[in-house]
mmCIF file of C-alpha atoms in Angstrom:
data_model
loop_
_atom_site.group_PDB
_atom_site.id
_atom_site.type_symbol
_atom_site.label_atom_id
_atom_site.label_comp_id
_atom_site.label_asym_id
_atom_site.label_seq_id
_atom_site.Cartn_x
_atom_site.Cartn_y
_atom_site.Cartn_z
ATOM 1 C CA UNK A 1 0.000 0.000 0.000
ATOM 2 C CA UNK A 2 0.990 3.620 0.428
ATOM 3 C CA UNK A 3 4.174 4.582 2.190
ATOM 4 C CA UNK A 4 4.621 6.446 5.439
ATOM 5 C CA UNK A 5 2.870 9.806 5.389
ATOM 6 C CA UNK A 6 3.429 12.813 7.605
ATOM 7 C CA UNK A 7 1.508 16.009 8.127
ATOM 8 C CA UNK A 8 1.838 18.847 7.921
ATOM 9 C CA UNK A 9 4.758 18.868 5.494
ATOM 10 C CA UNK A 10 5.730 22.356 6.609
ATOM 11 C CA UNK A 11 4.961 24.116 9.861
ATOM 12 C CA UNK A 12 5.899 27.660 10.775
ATOM 13 C CA UNK A 13 5.170 28.675 14.347
ATOM 14 C CA UNK A 14 6.078 31.360 16.780
ATOM 15 C CA UNK A 15 8.313 30.726 19.739
ATOM 16 C CA UNK A 16 6.308 29.569 22.720
ATOM 17 C CA UNK A 17 3.524 27.910 20.731
ATOM 18 C CA UNK A 18 2.767 24.194 20.904
ATOM 19 C CA UNK A 19 2.927 22.069 17.741
ATOM 20 C CA UNK A 20 1.672 18.583 16.935
ATOM 21 C CA UNK A 21 3.241 16.549 14.147
ATOM 22 C CA UNK A 22 1.429 13.552 12.757
ATOM 23 C CA UNK A 23 2.736 10.286 11.354
ATOM 24 C CA UNK A 24 0.655 7.706 9.524
ATOM 25 C CA UNK A 25 2.727 4.514 9.188
ATOM 26 C CA UNK A 26 2.468 1.804 6.569
ATOM 27 C CA UNK A 27 -0.632 -0.252 7.285
ATOM 28 C CA UNK A 28 0.107 -3.194 9.542
ATOM 29 C CA UNK A 29 3.533 -1.994 10.655
ATOM 30 C CA UNK A 30 3.987 -2.700 14.328
ATOM 31 C CA UNK A 31 6.944 -0.432 15.011
ATOM 32 C CA UNK A 32 7.028 3.325 14.592
ATOM 33 C CA UNK A 33 10.006 5.620 15.076
ATOM 34 C CA UNK A 34 10.537 9.356 15.321
ATOM 35 C CA UNK A 35 13.790 10.953 14.197
ATOM 36 C CA UNK A 36 14.989 14.532 13.863
ATOM 37 C CA UNK A 37 17.302 15.537 11.031
ATOM 38 C CA UNK A 38 19.242 18.774 10.908
ATOM 39 C CA UNK A 39 20.476 20.101 7.582
ATOM 40 C CA UNK A 40 23.553 18.205 6.433
ATOM 41 C CA UNK A 41 23.254 15.637 9.219
ATOM 42 C CA UNK A 42 21.945 12.118 9.494
ATOM 43 C CA UNK A 43 18.686 11.411 11.323
ATOM 44 C CA UNK A 44 18.885 11.478 15.118
ATOM 45 C CA UNK A 45 16.709 9.059 17.119
ATOM 46 C CA UNK A 46 13.979 10.508 19.310
ATOM 47 C CA UNK A 47 11.636 7.694 20.346
ATOM 48 C CA UNK A 48 9.923 4.533 19.159
ATOM 49 C CA UNK A 49 6.780 2.465 19.690
ATOM 50 C CA UNK A 50 5.823 -1.153 19.353
ATOM 51 C CA UNK A 51 2.068 -1.127 18.865
ATOM 52 C CA UNK A 52 0.844 1.518 21.300
ATOM 53 C CA UNK A 53 3.655 1.046 23.825
ATOM 54 C CA UNK A 54 6.453 3.586 23.880
ATOM 55 C CA UNK A 55 9.534 1.386 24.202
ATOM 56 C CA UNK A 56 12.343 3.911 24.189
ATOM 57 C CA UNK A 57 12.178 7.674 24.634
ATOM 58 C CA UNK A 58 15.806 8.199 25.448
ATOM 59 C CA UNK A 59 16.330 10.491 22.449
ATOM 60 C CA UNK A 60 13.693 13.057 23.383
ATOM 61 C CA UNK A 61 15.723 16.220 24.127
ATOM 62 C CA UNK A 62 13.704 17.393 27.149
ATOM 63 C CA UNK A 63 10.270 17.215 28.717
ATOM 64 C CA UNK A 64 8.781 19.651 26.193
ATOM 65 C CA UNK A 65 8.817 16.759 23.721
ATOM 66 C CA UNK A 66 6.303 13.950 23.969
ATOM 67 C CA UNK A 67 4.860 11.314 21.656
ATOM 68 C CA UNK A 68 1.903 9.013 21.654
ATOM 69 C CA UNK A 69 0.408 6.245 19.556
ATOM 70 C CA UNK A 70 -2.850 5.489 21.358
ATOM 71 C CA UNK A 71 -4.303 2.892 18.987
ATOM 72 C CA UNK A 72 -1.080 1.416 17.696
ATOM 73 C CA UNK A 73 -1.327 3.113 14.322
ATOM 74 C CA UNK A 74 -1.118 6.906 13.869
ATOM 75 C CA UNK A 75 1.389 8.689 16.082
ATOM 76 C CA UNK A 76 1.672 12.288 17.193
ATOM 77 C CA UNK A 77 4.858 14.040 18.266
ATOM 78 C CA UNK A 78 4.067 17.112 20.349
ATOM 79 C CA UNK A 79 6.468 19.912 21.146
ATOM 80 C CA UNK A 80 5.318 22.306 23.838
ATOM 81 C CA UNK A 81 6.528 25.892 24.223
ATOM 82 C CA UNK A 82 8.587 25.696 21.048
ATOM 83 C CA UNK A 83 12.012 27.290 20.883
ATOM 84 C CA UNK A 84 14.065 28.330 17.873
ATOM 85 C CA UNK A 85 16.479 25.444 18.456
ATOM 86 C CA UNK A 86 13.577 23.045 17.791
ATOM 87 C CA UNK A 87 13.630 24.030 14.105
ATOM 88 C CA UNK A 88 14.498 20.941 12.081
ATOM 89 C CA UNK A 89 13.094 18.219 9.841
ATOM 90 C CA UNK A 90 11.130 15.687 11.866
ATOM 91 C CA UNK A 91 10.944 12.254 10.263
ATOM 92 C CA UNK A 92 8.849 9.266 11.039
ATOM 93 C CA UNK A 93 9.653 5.690 10.061
ATOM 94 C CA UNK A 94 7.802 2.422 10.390
ATOM 95 C CA UNK A 95 8.832 -1.213 10.286
ATOM 96 C CA UNK A 96 6.903 -4.418 9.903
ATOM 97 C CA UNK A 97 9.422 -6.668 11.585
ATOM 98 C CA UNK A 98 11.643 -7.251 8.585
ATOM 99 C CA UNK A 99 14.248 -4.906 10.076
ATOM 100 C CA UNK A 100 13.755 -2.520 7.189
ATOM 101 C CA UNK A 101 12.774 0.973 8.246
ATOM 102 C CA UNK A 102 10.604 2.935 5.816
ATOM 103 C CA UNK A 103 10.906 6.670 6.268
ATOM 104 C CA UNK A 104 8.291 9.288 5.583
ATOM 105 C CA UNK A 105 8.846 12.586 3.757
ATOM 106 C CA UNK A 106 9.182 14.512 7.006
ATOM 107 C CA UNK A 107 7.723 17.657 8.531
ATOM 108 C CA UNK A 108 9.872 20.770 8.230
ATOM 109 C CA UNK A 109 9.392 22.795 11.423
ATOM 110 C CA UNK A 110 10.454 26.427 11.586
ATOM 111 C CA UNK A 111 10.170 28.269 14.880
ATOM 112 C CA UNK A 112 10.345 32.035 14.548
ATOM 113 C CA UNK B 1 27.901 4.991 22.985
ATOM 114 C CA UNK B 2 27.398 3.805 19.421
ATOM 115 C CA UNK B 3 29.042 6.034 16.817
ATOM 116 C CA UNK B 4 29.209 6.209 13.015
ATOM 117 C CA UNK B 5 31.667 8.255 10.968
ATOM 118 C CA UNK B 6 31.316 8.521 7.213
ATOM 119 C CA UNK B 7 33.935 9.670 4.735
ATOM 120 C CA UNK B 8 34.331 11.557 2.573
ATOM 121 C CA UNK B 9 31.671 14.163 3.344
ATOM 122 C CA UNK B 10 31.284 14.831 -0.370
ATOM 123 C CA UNK B 11 32.472 13.051 -3.492
ATOM 124 C CA UNK B 12 32.337 14.119 -7.118
ATOM 125 C CA UNK B 13 32.745 11.475 -9.808
ATOM 126 C CA UNK B 14 32.564 11.409 -13.565
ATOM 127 C CA UNK B 15 30.065 9.005 -15.049
ATOM 128 C CA UNK B 16 31.692 5.584 -15.172
ATOM 129 C CA UNK B 17 34.346 6.424 -12.564
ATOM 130 C CA UNK B 18 34.110 3.776 -9.832
ATOM 131 C CA UNK B 19 34.785 4.609 -6.184
ATOM 132 C CA UNK B 20 33.981 3.668 -2.592
ATOM 133 C CA UNK B 21 32.332 5.340 0.380
ATOM 134 C CA UNK B 22 33.495 4.532 3.900
ATOM 135 C CA UNK B 23 31.533 4.021 7.098
ATOM 136 C CA UNK B 24 33.534 3.498 10.298
ATOM 137 C CA UNK B 25 31.626 2.463 13.377
ATOM 138 C CA UNK B 26 31.918 1.661 17.044
ATOM 139 C CA UNK B 27 29.091 -0.276 18.602
ATOM 140 C CA UNK B 28 28.464 -2.366 21.671
ATOM 141 C CA UNK B 29 27.548 -5.522 19.805
ATOM 142 C CA UNK B 30 26.421 -5.164 16.199
ATOM 143 C CA UNK B 31 22.883 -6.193 15.413
ATOM 144 C CA UNK B 32 23.006 -4.693 11.939
ATOM 145 C CA UNK B 33 24.639 -2.106 9.708
ATOM 146 C CA UNK B 34 22.371 -0.309 7.279
ATOM 147 C CA UNK B 35 22.913 1.713 4.128
ATOM 148 C CA UNK B 36 20.328 4.240 2.986
ATOM 149 C CA UNK B 37 20.104 6.556 0.011
ATOM 150 C CA UNK B 38 18.575 10.007 0.484
ATOM 151 C CA UNK B 39 17.533 12.277 -2.363
ATOM 152 C CA UNK B 40 17.044 16.008 -1.738
ATOM 153 C CA UNK B 41 13.754 16.754 0.017
ATOM 154 C CA UNK B 42 12.961 13.085 0.594
ATOM 155 C CA UNK B 43 13.244 10.563 3.383
ATOM 156 C CA UNK B 44 16.021 7.958 3.470
ATOM 157 C CA UNK B 45 15.419 4.950 1.224
ATOM 158 C CA UNK B 46 16.654 1.536 2.360
ATOM 159 C CA UNK B 47 19.457 -0.105 0.367
ATOM 160 C CA UNK B 48 21.150 -2.870 2.392
ATOM 161 C CA UNK B 49 21.468 -4.526 5.771
ATOM 162 C CA UNK B 50 24.691 -6.290 6.765
ATOM 163 C CA UNK B 51 24.825 -8.415 9.891
ATOM 164 C CA UNK B 52 28.318 -9.876 10.266
ATOM 165 C CA UNK B 53 31.905 -9.292 9.182
ATOM 166 C CA UNK B 54 32.639 -10.704 5.759
ATOM 167 C CA UNK B 55 29.103 -10.263 4.506
ATOM 168 C CA UNK B 56 28.545 -8.608 1.118
ATOM 169 C CA UNK B 57 25.390 -7.487 -0.658
ATOM 170 C CA UNK B 58 24.860 -6.142 -4.155
ATOM 171 C CA UNK B 59 22.186 -4.178 -5.951
ATOM 172 C CA UNK B 60 22.728 -2.962 -9.491
ATOM 173 C CA UNK B 61 25.875 -0.781 -9.409
ATOM 174 C CA UNK B 62 26.162 -0.842 -5.603
ATOM 175 C CA UNK B 63 27.981 -3.336 -3.425
ATOM 176 C CA UNK B 64 28.201 -3.132 0.353
ATOM 177 C CA UNK B 65 30.832 -4.916 2.418
ATOM 178 C CA UNK B 66 31.386 -5.219 6.156
ATOM 179 C CA UNK B 67 34.351 -5.738 8.477
ATOM 180 C CA UNK B 68 34.454 -5.580 12.270
ATOM 181 C CA UNK B 69 35.237 -1.863 12.194
ATOM 182 C CA UNK B 70 33.919 -0.465 8.941
ATOM 183 C CA UNK B 71 31.713 -0.878 5.922
ATOM 184 C CA UNK B 72 32.272 0.180 2.346
ATOM 185 C CA UNK B 73 29.749 1.057 -0.296
ATOM 186 C CA UNK B 74 31.370 0.409 -3.654
ATOM 187 C CA UNK B 75 29.874 2.142 -6.664
ATOM 188 C CA UNK B 76 30.816 0.621 -10.004
ATOM 189 C CA UNK B 77 30.507 2.666 -13.194
ATOM 190 C CA UNK B 78 28.151 5.209 -11.602
ATOM 191 C CA UNK B 79 25.520 7.105 -13.532
ATOM 192 C CA UNK B 80 24.166 10.614 -12.860
ATOM 193 C CA UNK B 81 21.028 9.088 -11.331
ATOM 194 C CA UNK B 82 23.217 7.638 -8.562
ATOM 195 C CA UNK B 83 23.736 11.179 -7.278
ATOM 196 C CA UNK B 84 22.373 11.338 -3.729
ATOM 197 C CA UNK B 85 23.446 11.388 -0.111
ATOM 198 C CA UNK B 86 24.325 7.932 1.177
ATOM 199 C CA UNK B 87 23.720 7.323 4.867
ATOM 200 C CA UNK B 88 25.175 4.583 7.031
ATOM 201 C CA UNK B 89 23.552 3.521 10.308
ATOM 202 C CA UNK B 90 24.189 0.904 12.986
ATOM 203 C CA UNK B 91 21.957 -0.864 15.420
ATOM 204 C CA UNK B 92 23.669 -2.080 18.565
ATOM 205 C CA UNK B 93 22.698 -4.494 21.267
ATOM 206 C CA UNK B 94 23.020 -2.081 24.176
ATOM 207 C CA UNK B 95 19.816 -1.747 26.140
ATOM 208 C CA UNK B 96 17.871 -3.797 23.651
ATOM 209 C CA UNK B 97 16.823 -0.662 21.850
ATOM 210 C CA UNK B 98 15.637 -0.721 18.282
ATOM 211 C CA UNK B 99 17.134 2.665 17.490
ATOM 212 C CA UNK B 100 19.455 3.309 14.571
ATOM 213 C CA UNK B 101 22.495 5.572 14.959
ATOM 214 C CA UNK B 102 23.250 7.374 11.710
ATOM 215 C CA UNK B 103 26.356 8.979 10.306
ATOM 216 C CA UNK B 104 26.269 12.392 8.669
ATOM 217 C CA UNK B 105 26.282 10.897 5.192
ATOM 218 C CA UNK B 106 28.344 11.203 2.025
ATOM 219 C CA UNK B 107 26.960 13.458 -0.679
ATOM 220 C CA UNK B 108 27.722 11.858 -4.026
ATOM 221 C CA UNK B 109 27.563 13.818 -7.273
ATOM 222 C CA UNK B 110 28.024 11.984 -10.569
ATOM 223 C CA UNK B 111 28.624 14.245 -13.541
ATOM 224 C CA UNK B 112 27.658 13.133 -17.068
#
């Protein structure tokens, strides 16, 4: 079926606002991952889920960042009280157990 | 802490000029080494997974090899459509996490 989708593709917000980034994984994929990618860098791990359970959140930079996947499908990454240093490309990936990660197109976040 | 270093940062080749990209890694027990291709504005696209030293995998003009300390991505007779950033990532055994640790990538440009 369709690949991993993310929305919005671009988000411009003012410092101090909250943002919610959505990831729709490939249908049937158990595992879902969030990464952040700065320009000219490789993706940096944030957190991942198996089904609805958040298994590892060690990469979340601070407590302003949170993620959920309540029904084991769509996931939301929320950033509260955004700061300029949060500006980056946020990428989602999903995996169906084959140990191949399929990445989405990303959400470009710009905090003014 | 798992680490990945890729070299060179950028590589320019003439069409048909073969070369290799390097990925050096340190990991607490290797579960897998992954190569991805990333085109501008898109998410990383899976190429190969290597699991143990001595393993090799091929796909069209690309061949990936693995030793205990590094991996090479050999590009034979490249074409302009091979131009992209190539990312290397490792998955270690520490903590049982599923996360991938990426390098910064090698930006490959193949001129016609």
